[in-house]
mmCIF file of C-alpha atoms and ligand atoms in Angstrom:
data_model
loop_
_atom_site.group_PDB
_atom_site.id
_atom_site.type_symbol
_atom_site.label_atom_id
_atom_site.label_comp_id
_atom_site.label_asym_id
_atom_site.label_seq_id
_atom_site.Cartn_x
_atom_site.Cartn_y
_atom_site.Cartn_z
ATOM 1 C CA UNK E 149 0.080 0.142 0.020
ATOM 2 C CA UNK E 150 1.306 3.344 -0.874
ATOM 3 C CA UNK E 151 2.315 5.388 2.023
ATOM 4 C CA UNK E 152 1.390 9.212 1.516
ATOM 5 C CA UNK E 153 4.362 11.308 3.085
ATOM 6 C CA UNK E 154 2.909 14.245 5.101
ATOM 7 C CA UNK E 155 5.383 17.239 4.836
ATOM 8 C CA UNK E 156 8.042 14.681 2.907
ATOM 9 C CA UNK E 157 11.774 15.811 3.507
ATOM 10 C CA UNK E 158 14.658 14.422 1.299
ATOM 11 C CA UNK E 159 18.377 14.509 1.825
ATOM 12 C CA UNK E 160 20.466 14.891 -1.322
ATOM 13 C CA UNK E 161 24.175 13.067 -1.107
ATOM 14 C CA UNK E 162 26.072 15.492 -3.803
ATOM 15 C CA UNK E 163 25.018 18.871 -5.076
ATOM 16 C CA UNK E 164 26.237 17.893 -8.550
ATOM 17 C CA UNK E 165 24.245 17.697 -12.108
ATOM 18 C CA UNK E 166 21.812 14.924 -10.961
ATOM 19 C CA UNK E 167 21.662 15.965 -7.429
ATOM 20 C CA UNK E 168 20.687 19.540 -8.359
ATOM 21 C CA UNK E 169 18.158 18.472 -10.731
ATOM 22 C CA UNK E 170 16.390 16.179 -8.877
ATOM 23 C CA UNK E 171 16.170 18.392 -5.879
ATOM 24 C CA UNK E 172 14.526 21.174 -8.212
ATOM 25 C CA UNK E 173 11.575 18.477 -8.867
ATOM 26 C CA UNK E 174 11.271 17.552 -5.241
ATOM 27 C CA UNK E 175 11.057 21.499 -4.239
ATOM 28 C CA UNK E 176 8.602 22.047 -6.892
ATOM 29 C CA UNK E 177 6.568 19.086 -5.290
ATOM 30 C CA UNK E 178 6.606 20.706 -1.838
ATOM 31 C CA UNK E 179 9.199 18.308 -0.415
ATOM 32 C CA UNK E 180 11.797 19.911 2.226
ATOM 33 C CA UNK E 181 15.405 19.741 0.952
ATOM 34 C CA UNK E 182 18.567 19.072 2.422
ATOM 35 C CA UNK E 183 22.067 18.728 0.671
ATOM 36 C CA UNK E 184 25.187 16.818 1.868
ATOM 37 C CA UNK E 185 28.268 18.572 0.523
ATOM 38 C CA UNK E 186 31.753 18.136 1.275
ATOM 39 C CA UNK E 187 32.797 21.389 0.922
ATOM 40 C CA UNK E 188 34.264 22.919 3.773
ATOM 41 C CA UNK E 189 33.221 25.819 6.161
ATOM 42 C CA UNK E 190 32.807 28.735 3.509
ATOM 43 C CA UNK E 191 29.387 29.440 2.302
ATOM 44 C CA UNK E 192 28.062 26.976 -0.225
ATOM 45 C CA UNK E 193 27.027 28.591 -3.391
ATOM 46 C CA UNK E 194 23.554 26.957 -2.784
ATOM 47 C CA UNK E 195 23.105 28.773 0.499
ATOM 48 C CA UNK E 196 23.651 32.032 -1.488
ATOM 49 C CA UNK E 197 21.866 31.299 -4.563
ATOM 50 C CA UNK E 198 19.705 28.258 -4.510
ATOM 51 C CA UNK E 199 19.201 26.245 -7.534
ATOM 52 C CA UNK E 200 18.580 27.098 -10.998
ATOM 53 C CA UNK E 201 17.518 24.196 -13.738
ATOM 54 C CA UNK E 202 16.999 24.934 -17.337
ATOM 55 C CA UNK E 203 16.771 22.617 -20.428
ATOM 56 C CA UNK E 204 14.238 20.383 -22.112
ATOM 57 C CA UNK E 205 11.826 20.370 -19.063
ATOM 58 C CA UNK E 206 11.828 23.995 -18.684
ATOM 59 C CA UNK E 207 13.104 26.395 -16.093
ATOM 60 C CA UNK E 208 12.608 25.610 -12.045
ATOM 61 C CA UNK E 209 14.253 27.371 -9.480
ATOM 62 C CA UNK E 210 14.879 26.871 -5.585
ATOM 63 C CA UNK E 211 15.370 29.816 -3.718
ATOM 64 C CA UNK E 212 18.232 29.826 -1.466
ATOM 65 C CA UNK E 213 16.064 29.859 1.803
ATOM 66 C CA UNK E 214 14.507 26.691 0.771
ATOM 67 C CA UNK E 215 17.566 24.779 0.874
ATOM 68 C CA UNK E 216 19.554 23.346 4.107
ATOM 69 C CA UNK E 217 23.361 22.671 3.534
ATOM 70 C CA UNK E 218 25.186 20.054 5.356
ATOM 71 C CA UNK E 219 28.807 19.240 5.328
ATOM 72 C CA UNK E 220 28.704 15.930 7.280
ATOM 73 C CA UNK E 221 26.420 13.024 7.905
ATOM 74 C CA UNK E 222 27.141 13.582 11.399
ATOM 75 C CA UNK E 223 24.876 16.530 11.363
ATOM 76 C CA UNK E 224 22.100 14.093 10.588
ATOM 77 C CA UNK E 225 22.205 12.169 13.772
ATOM 78 C CA UNK E 226 18.766 11.868 15.293
ATOM 79 C CA UNK E 227 17.034 13.767 12.347
ATOM 80 C CA UNK E 228 13.542 12.702 10.636
ATOM 81 C CA UNK E 229 13.763 12.370 6.714
ATOM 82 C CA UNK E 230 11.904 10.301 4.440
ATOM 83 C CA UNK E 231 14.326 9.750 1.676
ATOM 84 C CA UNK E 232 17.918 10.118 0.975
ATOM 85 C CA UNK E 233 19.237 10.468 -2.658
ATOM 86 C CA UNK E 234 22.626 9.280 -3.173
ATOM 87 C CA UNK E 235 23.748 11.310 -6.294
ATOM 88 C CA UNK E 236 27.552 11.087 -5.972
ATOM 89 C CA UNK E 237 29.642 9.321 -8.465
ATOM 90 C CA UNK E 238 30.273 5.677 -7.674
ATOM 91 C CA UNK E 239 33.890 6.522 -6.655
ATOM 92 C CA UNK E 240 32.198 7.669 -3.660
ATOM 93 C CA UNK E 241 29.889 5.192 -2.842
ATOM 94 C CA UNK E 242 32.134 3.389 -0.275
ATOM 95 C CA UNK E 243 32.765 6.650 1.841
ATOM 96 C CA UNK E 244 29.340 7.436 1.579
ATOM 97 C CA UNK E 245 27.660 4.395 2.406
ATOM 98 C CA UNK E 246 29.948 4.101 5.528
ATOM 99 C CA UNK E 247 29.228 7.762 6.562
ATOM 100 C CA UNK E 248 25.629 7.208 6.346
ATOM 101 C CA UNK E 249 25.991 3.431 8.266
ATOM 102 C CA UNK E 250 27.513 5.682 11.260
ATOM 103 C CA UNK E 251 24.498 7.591 12.111
ATOM 104 C CA UNK E 252 21.988 5.214 10.365
ATOM 105 C CA UNK E 253 20.889 3.749 13.891
ATOM 106 C CA UNK E 254 20.448 7.071 15.413
ATOM 107 C CA UNK E 255 17.878 8.464 12.759
ATOM 108 C CA UNK E 256 14.105 8.926 13.977
ATOM 109 C CA UNK E 257 12.996 6.662 10.968
ATOM 110 C CA UNK E 258 14.844 4.658 8.429
ATOM 111 C CA UNK E 259 14.648 6.443 5.398
ATOM 112 C CA UNK E 260 14.583 5.002 1.680
ATOM 113 C CA UNK E 261 17.945 5.405 0.377
ATOM 114 C CA UNK E 262 17.635 5.721 -3.361
ATOM 115 C CA UNK E 263 21.001 5.139 -5.344
ATOM 116 C CA UNK E 264 20.969 7.546 -8.386
ATOM 117 C CA UNK E 265 24.111 6.162 -9.810
ATOM 118 C CA UNK E 266 25.418 4.428 -12.991
ATOM 119 C CA UNK E 267 27.327 1.091 -12.882
ATOM 120 C CA UNK E 268 26.817 -2.398 -10.909
ATOM 121 C CA UNK E 269 27.738 -3.044 -7.317
ATOM 122 C CA UNK E 270 26.463 0.127 -5.474
ATOM 123 C CA UNK E 271 23.322 -1.415 -3.595
ATOM 124 C CA UNK E 272 25.810 -3.976 -2.508
ATOM 125 C CA UNK E 273 27.958 -1.576 -0.839
ATOM 126 C CA UNK E 274 25.255 -0.104 1.226
ATOM 127 C CA UNK E 275 23.970 -3.127 2.152
ATOM 128 C CA UNK E 276 26.961 -3.365 4.063
ATOM 129 C CA UNK E 277 25.953 -0.617 6.209
ATOM 130 C CA UNK E 278 21.892 -0.503 6.242
ATOM 131 C CA UNK E 279 18.930 -2.862 5.979
ATOM 132 C CA UNK E 280 18.503 -4.401 2.219
ATOM 133 C CA UNK E 281 14.898 -3.520 2.487
ATOM 134 C CA UNK E 282 15.564 0.127 2.715
ATOM 135 C CA UNK E 283 17.949 0.229 -0.341
ATOM 136 C CA UNK E 284 16.810 1.087 -3.788
ATOM 137 C CA UNK E 285 18.240 2.123 -7.332
ATOM 138 C CA UNK E 286 17.329 4.754 -10.018
ATOM 139 C CA UNK E 287 18.164 4.112 -13.332
ATOM 140 C CA UNK E 288 18.357 7.239 -15.166
ATOM 141 C CA UNK E 289 18.781 7.872 -18.941
ATOM 142 C CA UNK E 290 18.381 11.524 -18.728
ATOM 143 C CA UNK E 291 21.345 13.754 -19.275
ATOM 144 C CA UNK E 292 22.176 16.490 -16.924
ATOM 145 C CA UNK E 293 24.942 19.129 -17.206
ATOM 146 C CA UNK E 294 26.145 20.924 -14.248
ATOM 147 C CA UNK E 295 26.811 24.706 -15.279
ATOM 148 C CA UNK E 296 27.685 26.143 -12.492
ATOM 149 C CA UNK E 297 27.742 25.161 -8.738
ATOM 150 C CA UNK E 298 24.382 26.049 -8.464
ATOM 151 C CA UNK E 299 22.762 26.007 -11.705
ATOM 152 C CA UNK E 300 21.967 22.435 -13.894
ATOM 153 C CA UNK E 301 20.812 22.223 -17.612
ATOM 154 C CA UNK E 302 18.729 18.909 -18.829
ATOM 155 C CA UNK E 303 20.150 17.996 -22.137
ATOM 156 C CA UNK E 304 18.878 15.074 -23.006
ATOM 157 C CA UNK E 305 16.030 12.601 -22.101
ATOM 158 C CA UNK E 306 15.823 8.688 -23.369
ATOM 159 C CA UNK E 307 13.103 7.551 -21.224
ATOM 160 C CA UNK E 308 11.600 8.028 -17.879
ATOM 161 C CA UNK E 309 13.678 7.579 -14.593
ATOM 162 C CA UNK E 310 13.269 4.094 -13.210
ATOM 163 C CA UNK E 311 12.897 3.263 -9.330
ATOM 164 C CA UNK E 312 12.813 -0.023 -7.830
ATOM 165 C CA UNK E 313 14.435 -2.537 -5.631
ATOM 166 C CA UNK E 314 17.161 -5.109 -6.424
ATOM 167 C CA UNK E 315 16.534 -6.895 -3.283
ATOM 168 C CA UNK E 316 12.889 -8.025 -4.201
ATOM 169 C CA UNK E 317 11.248 -5.254 -2.144
ATOM 170 C CA UNK E 318 7.870 -3.909 -3.137
ATOM 171 C CA UNK E 319 8.320 -0.449 -4.906
ATOM 172 C CA UNK E 320 4.927 0.826 -3.209
ATOM 173 C CA UNK E 321 7.096 2.530 -0.663
ATOM 174 C CA UNK E 322 8.668 4.885 -3.608
ATOM 175 C CA UNK E 323 5.358 6.018 -5.052
ATOM 176 C CA UNK E 324 5.542 9.684 -3.123
ATOM 177 C CA UNK E 325 9.059 9.935 -4.468
ATOM 178 C CA UNK E 326 8.205 9.170 -8.105
ATOM 179 C CA UNK E 327 5.301 11.201 -7.995
ATOM 180 C CA UNK E 328 7.110 13.925 -6.753
ATOM 181 C CA UNK E 329 9.972 13.605 -9.216
ATOM 182 C CA UNK E 330 7.239 13.573 -12.094
ATOM 183 C CA UNK E 331 5.415 16.672 -10.622
ATOM 184 C CA UNK E 332 8.650 18.298 -10.748
ATOM 185 C CA UNK E 333 8.883 17.907 -14.457
ATOM 186 C CA UNK E 334 10.988 15.165 -15.027
ATOM 187 C CA UNK E 335 8.836 11.889 -15.982
ATOM 188 C CA UNK E 336 9.408 9.062 -13.703
ATOM 189 C CA UNK E 337 7.914 5.450 -13.034
ATOM 190 C CA UNK E 338 8.342 2.666 -10.830
ATOM 191 C CA UNK E 339 10.020 -0.289 -12.290
ATOM 192 C CA UNK E 340 9.122 -3.923 -11.179
ATOM 193 C CA UNK E 341 12.323 -5.220 -13.082
ATOM 194 C CA UNK E 342 15.254 -2.689 -12.106
ATOM 195 C CA UNK E 343 17.830 -5.276 -12.460
ATOM 196 C CA UNK E 344 17.166 -5.411 -16.355
ATOM 197 C CA UNK E 345 16.898 -1.633 -16.230
ATOM 198 C CA UNK E 346 20.240 -1.123 -14.711
ATOM 199 C CA UNK E 347 22.288 -3.892 -16.711
ATOM 200 C CA UNK E 348 20.946 -2.239 -19.946
ATOM 201 C CA UNK E 349 22.543 0.896 -18.836
ATOM 202 C CA UNK E 350 25.590 -0.901 -17.978
ATOM 203 C CA UNK E 351 25.879 -2.381 -21.259
ATOM 204 C CA UNK E 352 25.437 0.991 -23.076
ATOM 205 C CA UNK E 353 28.066 2.657 -20.645
ATOM 206 C CA UNK E 354 30.584 -0.280 -21.031
ATOM 207 C CA UNK E 355 30.195 -0.471 -24.776
ATOM 208 C CA UNK E 356 30.788 3.140 -25.481
ATOM 209 C CA UNK E 357 32.666 5.063 -22.318
ATOM 210 C CA UNK E 358 35.810 3.675 -21.860
ATOM 211 C CA UNK E 359 36.282 3.435 -25.862
ATOM 212 C CA UNK E 360 35.260 6.481 -26.417
ATOM 213 C CA UNK E 361 37.567 8.121 -23.527
ATOM 214 C CA UNK E 362 40.413 6.135 -24.803
ATOM 215 C CA UNK E 363 40.247 6.705 -28.531
ATOM 216 C CA UNK E 364 38.753 10.277 -27.904
ATOM 217 C CA UNK E 365 35.941 10.253 -30.658
ATOM 218 C CA UNK E 366 32.506 10.920 -30.329
ATOM 219 C CA UNK E 367 30.275 7.616 -30.138
ATOM 220 C CA UNK E 368 29.146 7.401 -33.769
ATOM 221 C CA UNK E 369 33.010 7.023 -34.761
ATOM 222 C CA UNK E 370 33.384 4.007 -32.389
ATOM 223 C CA UNK E 371 30.615 2.162 -34.477
ATOM 224 C CA UNK E 372 32.083 3.228 -37.901
ATOM 225 C CA UNK E 373 35.634 1.487 -37.336
ATOM 226 C CA UNK E 374 36.099 -1.980 -37.648
ATOM 227 C CA UNK E 375 38.630 -2.306 -34.975
ATOM 228 C CA UNK E 376 36.370 -0.594 -32.205
ATOM 229 C CA UNK E 377 33.047 -2.079 -33.588
ATOM 230 C CA UNK E 378 34.887 -5.780 -32.718
ATOM 231 C CA UNK E 379 35.657 -4.625 -29.293
ATOM 232 C CA UNK E 380 32.140 -3.371 -28.364
ATOM 233 C CA UNK E 381 30.849 -6.350 -29.523
ATOM 234 C CA UNK E 382 33.172 -8.513 -27.630
ATOM 235 C CA UNK E 383 32.538 -6.421 -24.497
ATOM 236 C CA UNK E 384 28.603 -7.289 -24.945
ATOM 237 C CA UNK E 385 29.481 -10.945 -25.461
ATOM 238 C CA UNK E 386 31.626 -10.869 -22.167
ATOM 239 C CA UNK E 387 28.905 -9.276 -20.095
ATOM 240 C CA UNK E 388 26.250 -11.649 -21.513
ATOM 241 C CA UNK E 389 28.059 -14.342 -20.315
ATOM 242 C CA UNK E 390 28.648 -12.992 -17.093
ATOM 243 C CA UNK E 391 25.052 -12.398 -16.454
ATOM 244 C CA UNK E 392 24.326 -16.059 -17.770
ATOM 245 C CA UNK E 393 26.894 -17.399 -15.212
ATOM 246 C CA UNK E 394 25.824 -14.932 -12.380
ATOM 247 C CA UNK E 395 21.992 -15.336 -12.818
ATOM 248 C CA UNK E 396 21.585 -11.931 -13.609
ATOM 249 C CA UNK E 397 19.487 -10.706 -16.554
ATOM 250 C CA UNK E 398 18.413 -7.695 -18.728
ATOM 251 C CA UNK E 399 15.911 -6.803 -21.288
ATOM 252 C CA UNK E 400 17.524 -8.894 -24.037
ATOM 253 C CA UNK E 401 18.628 -12.449 -24.103
ATOM 254 C CA UNK E 402 21.537 -12.703 -25.841
ATOM 255 C CA UNK E 403 24.521 -10.376 -27.227
ATOM 256 C CA UNK E 404 23.365 -10.611 -30.751
ATOM 257 C CA UNK E 405 19.976 -9.351 -30.091
ATOM 258 C CA UNK E 406 21.026 -6.695 -27.787
ATOM 259 C CA UNK E 407 23.417 -5.389 -30.414
ATOM 260 C CA UNK E 408 20.905 -5.593 -33.041
ATOM 261 C CA UNK E 409 19.071 -3.008 -30.950
ATOM 262 C CA UNK E 410 22.227 -1.303 -30.019
ATOM 263 C CA UNK E 411 23.064 -0.309 -33.782
ATOM 264 C CA UNK E 412 19.739 0.233 -34.940
ATOM 265 C CA UNK E 413 18.233 2.398 -31.998
ATOM 266 C CA UNK E 414 20.779 3.132 -29.284
ATOM 267 C CA UNK E 415 23.817 4.347 -31.017
ATOM 268 C CA UNK E 416 22.498 6.357 -33.993
ATOM 269 C CA UNK E 417 20.823 9.279 -31.768
ATOM 270 C CA UNK E 418 23.828 9.366 -29.489
ATOM 271 C CA UNK E 419 26.422 9.497 -32.319
ATOM 272 C CA UNK E 420 27.698 12.791 -31.866
ATOM 273 C CA UNK E 421 28.106 12.225 -28.108
ATOM 274 C CA UNK E 422 31.472 12.489 -26.386
ATOM 275 C CA UNK E 423 32.113 10.177 -23.574
ATOM 276 C CA UNK E 424 31.500 11.818 -19.854
ATOM 277 C CA UNK E 425 34.438 9.394 -19.101
ATOM 278 C CA UNK E 426 36.443 11.630 -21.352
ATOM 279 C CA UNK E 427 35.397 14.721 -19.695
ATOM 280 C CA UNK E 428 36.203 13.010 -16.353
ATOM 281 C CA UNK E 429 39.956 12.119 -17.815
ATOM 282 C CA UNK E 430 40.685 15.660 -19.464
ATOM 283 C CA UNK E 431 39.491 17.272 -15.868
ATOM 284 C CA UNK E 432 41.794 14.983 -13.855
ATOM 285 C CA UNK E 433 38.835 13.204 -11.816
ATOM 286 C CA UNK E 434 38.718 9.553 -11.137
ATOM 287 C CA UNK E 435 36.071 7.717 -13.581
ATOM 288 C CA UNK E 436 33.528 5.455 -12.770
ATOM 289 C CA UNK E 437 35.154 2.316 -14.512
ATOM 290 C CA UNK E 438 35.003 0.247 -11.698
ATOM 291 C CA UNK E 439 31.494 0.301 -11.624
ATOM 292 C CA UNK E 440 31.563 -0.447 -15.415
ATOM 293 C CA UNK E 441 33.818 -2.827 -16.926
ATOM 294 C CA UNK E 442 35.515 -3.370 -13.573
ATOM 295 C CA UNK E 443 32.440 -4.869 -11.950
ATOM 296 C CA UNK E 444 31.852 -7.086 -15.001
ATOM 297 C CA UNK E 445 35.498 -8.484 -14.727
ATOM 298 C CA UNK E 446 35.095 -8.671 -10.853
ATOM 299 C CA UNK E 447 31.812 -11.040 -11.376
ATOM 300 C CA UNK E 448 33.762 -12.761 -14.246
ATOM 301 C CA UNK E 449 36.405 -13.653 -11.778
ATOM 302 C CA UNK E 450 34.031 -14.782 -9.134
ATOM 303 C CA UNK E 451 31.802 -16.962 -11.464
ATOM 304 C CA UNK E 452 34.753 -18.209 -13.774
ATOM 305 C CA UNK E 453 33.960 -16.280 -16.895
ATOM 306 C CA UNK E 454 36.700 -14.776 -19.072
ATOM 307 C CA UNK E 455 36.700 -11.104 -19.635
ATOM 308 C CA UNK E 456 39.591 -10.058 -21.300
ATOM 309 C CA UNK E 457 38.457 -6.853 -23.271
ATOM 310 C CA UNK E 458 36.246 -5.876 -19.886
ATOM 311 C CA UNK E 459 39.750 -6.190 -18.046
ATOM 312 C CA UNK E 460 41.802 -4.496 -20.521
ATOM 313 C CA UNK E 461 39.498 -1.567 -20.985
ATOM 314 C CA UNK E 462 39.596 -1.119 -16.948
ATOM 315 C CA UNK E 463 43.380 -1.300 -16.760
ATOM 316 C CA UNK E 464 43.581 1.309 -19.875
ATOM 317 C CA UNK E 465 41.193 3.797 -18.324
ATOM 318 C CA UNK E 466 43.171 3.424 -14.947
ATOM 319 C CA UNK E 467 46.433 4.342 -16.555
ATOM 320 C CA UNK E 468 44.941 7.110 -18.399
ATOM 321 C CA UNK E 469 43.555 8.398 -14.964
ATOM 322 C CA UNK E 470 47.228 8.119 -13.606
ATOM 323 C CA UNK E 471 48.298 10.683 -16.596
ATOM 324 C CA UNK E 472 47.913 14.376 -15.645
ATOM 325 C CA UNK E 473 45.345 16.299 -17.918
ATOM 326 C CA UNK E 474 47.791 18.127 -19.403
ATOM 327 C CA UNK E 475 50.008 14.943 -20.514
ATOM 328 C CA UNK E 476 50.131 14.590 -24.204
HETATM 329 N N1 LIG J 296 24.876 13.468 -15.206
HETATM 330 C C1 LIG J 296 24.201 13.025 -15.808
HETATM 331 O O1 LIG J 296 23.858 13.396 -17.030
HETATM 332 C C2 LIG J 296 23.856 11.487 -15.478
HETATM 333 C C3 LIG J 296 22.788 10.846 -15.995
HETATM 334 C C4 LIG J 296 22.314 9.572 -15.609
HETATM 335 C C5 LIG J 296 23.567 9.211 -14.558
HETATM 336 N N2 LIG J 296 24.453 9.576 -13.860
HETATM 337 C C6 LIG J 296 25.361 9.184 -12.805
HETATM 338 O O2 LIG J 296 24.637 9.771 -11.670
HETATM 339 C C7 LIG J 296 26.065 10.090 -10.716
HETATM 340 C C8 LIG J 296 25.902 11.492 -10.195
HETATM 341 O O3 LIG J 296 26.478 12.033 -11.653
HETATM 342 P P1 LIG J 296 26.846 13.453 -11.807
HETATM 343 O O4 LIG J 296 26.720 13.990 -13.400
HETATM 344 O O5 LIG J 296 25.643 14.238 -10.902
HETATM 345 O O6 LIG J 296 27.781 14.064 -10.860
HETATM 346 P P2 LIG J 296 28.607 15.221 -10.613
HETATM 347 O O7 LIG J 296 28.127 16.324 -11.196
HETATM 348 O O8 LIG J 296 30.099 14.966 -10.555
HETATM 349 O O9 LIG J 296 28.283 15.123 -9.062
HETATM 350 C C9 LIG J 296 28.797 14.444 -8.002
HETATM 351 C C10 LIG J 296 28.541 15.210 -6.788
HETATM 352 O O10 LIG J 296 28.731 14.469 -5.671
HETATM 353 C C11 LIG J 296 29.754 15.368 -4.829
HETATM 354 N N3 LIG J 296 30.227 14.343 -3.843
HETATM 355 C C12 LIG J 296 31.238 13.434 -4.216
HETATM 356 N N4 LIG J 296 31.367 12.619 -2.890
HETATM 357 C C13 LIG J 296 30.773 13.054 -2.036
HETATM 358 C C14 LIG J 296 30.576 13.076 -0.490
HETATM 359 N N5 LIG J 296 31.470 12.324 -0.039
HETATM 360 N N6 LIG J 296 29.748 13.631 0.207
HETATM 361 C C15 LIG J 296 29.190 14.610 -0.468
HETATM 362 N N7 LIG J 296 29.003 14.883 -1.855
HETATM 363 C C16 LIG J 296 29.964 14.230 -2.574
HETATM 364 C C17 LIG J 296 30.359 15.857 -5.702
HETATM 365 O O11 LIG J 296 31.271 16.984 -5.144
HETATM 366 P P3 LIG J 296 32.236 17.637 -5.579
HETATM 367 O O12 LIG J 296 31.670 18.820 -6.272
HETATM 368 O O13 LIG J 296 32.909 18.271 -4.359
HETATM 369 O O14 LIG J 296 33.521 16.655 -6.694
HETATM 370 C C18 LIG J 296 29.678 16.326 -6.881
HETATM 371 O O15 LIG J 296 28.868 17.675 -6.519
HETATM 372 C C19 LIG J 296 27.016 8.994 -11.489
HETATM 373 O O16 LIG J 296 26.975 7.704 -11.217
HETATM 374 C C20 LIG J 296 26.596 9.356 -13.093
HETATM 375 O O17 LIG J 296 27.286 8.387 -13.767
HETATM 376 C C21 LIG J 296 24.673 11.043 -14.205
#
């Protein structure tokens, strides 16, 4: 049964592109908003300027007075909030899970923890610190670009945000959040099969992000070159082998079926896109490769599946991370 949440409050961890955009939706729907940021003591831009969202779903503004900014999880001790959205990169998942875990049993209620991240393995990290029945995932294939510390642009939208549980929990408790995101302007639906949705996104990311970052070309060019095309197809085959061996699944039953959809429907609309992993490398930021090809490799090792191409891509991206952004 859906629980109507009175005077709902959300805590958003990570005031980046996704966190800012989802915050505008929840504010518009009447939710109270807190952000956990990792900046020091200086006033945070959100406290001075609020949030401005632009782009394909229209303008939306959150005044600074409506935002409560926290600099630590400790400050949430004993507090009461309904939902916590994790909107950091996967590279911060372990730290965030541990910090949330440290205050979890002091909270006035156990919030729903919704992981709004790419990749595979995030939910298990959080499950080490809090009950599985509170952990949910969001599959997001909308594109957000942070244009300043307090402004975000919604650039593309492929499908509704999907919310669901990887641990077999009912999606009923997610209804108020789902409705609020949709009221705030970004289509959102509950998913009874979030595992299939997440693996579909992992597939797309593993096939294109690392190669796009390493070769430095838009996605379309990767599909046109025989060498990169062969690698894309090997990455897909390895992932389907891992899915078969681990008992996981996605919306396609074989690499060949997925690749047909990939070349026909998925690659063409994003042919001009540059890999966000390439942008991370250029900016000297760690990439999310460990939650993508790295996660596939780890599952392969655990289940005796050879994943040489995913492993090579993981190693090469880590090598590229260690080079200074200005290195030739
Ligand atoms: N952007 C998109 O279009 C999009 C679409 C779908 C899915 N995703 C996924 O969504 C996730 C977030 O992506 P994003 O683009 O929003 O990333 P982002 O713009 O880099 O934002 C991440 C934010 O998290 C903050 N952060 C990191 N560690 C933290 C911690 N321990 N405590 C508090 N804040 C912390 C970062 O702070 P600093 O500013 O201090 O680094 C940054 O503000 C990723 O997994 C991404 O793959 C993104």
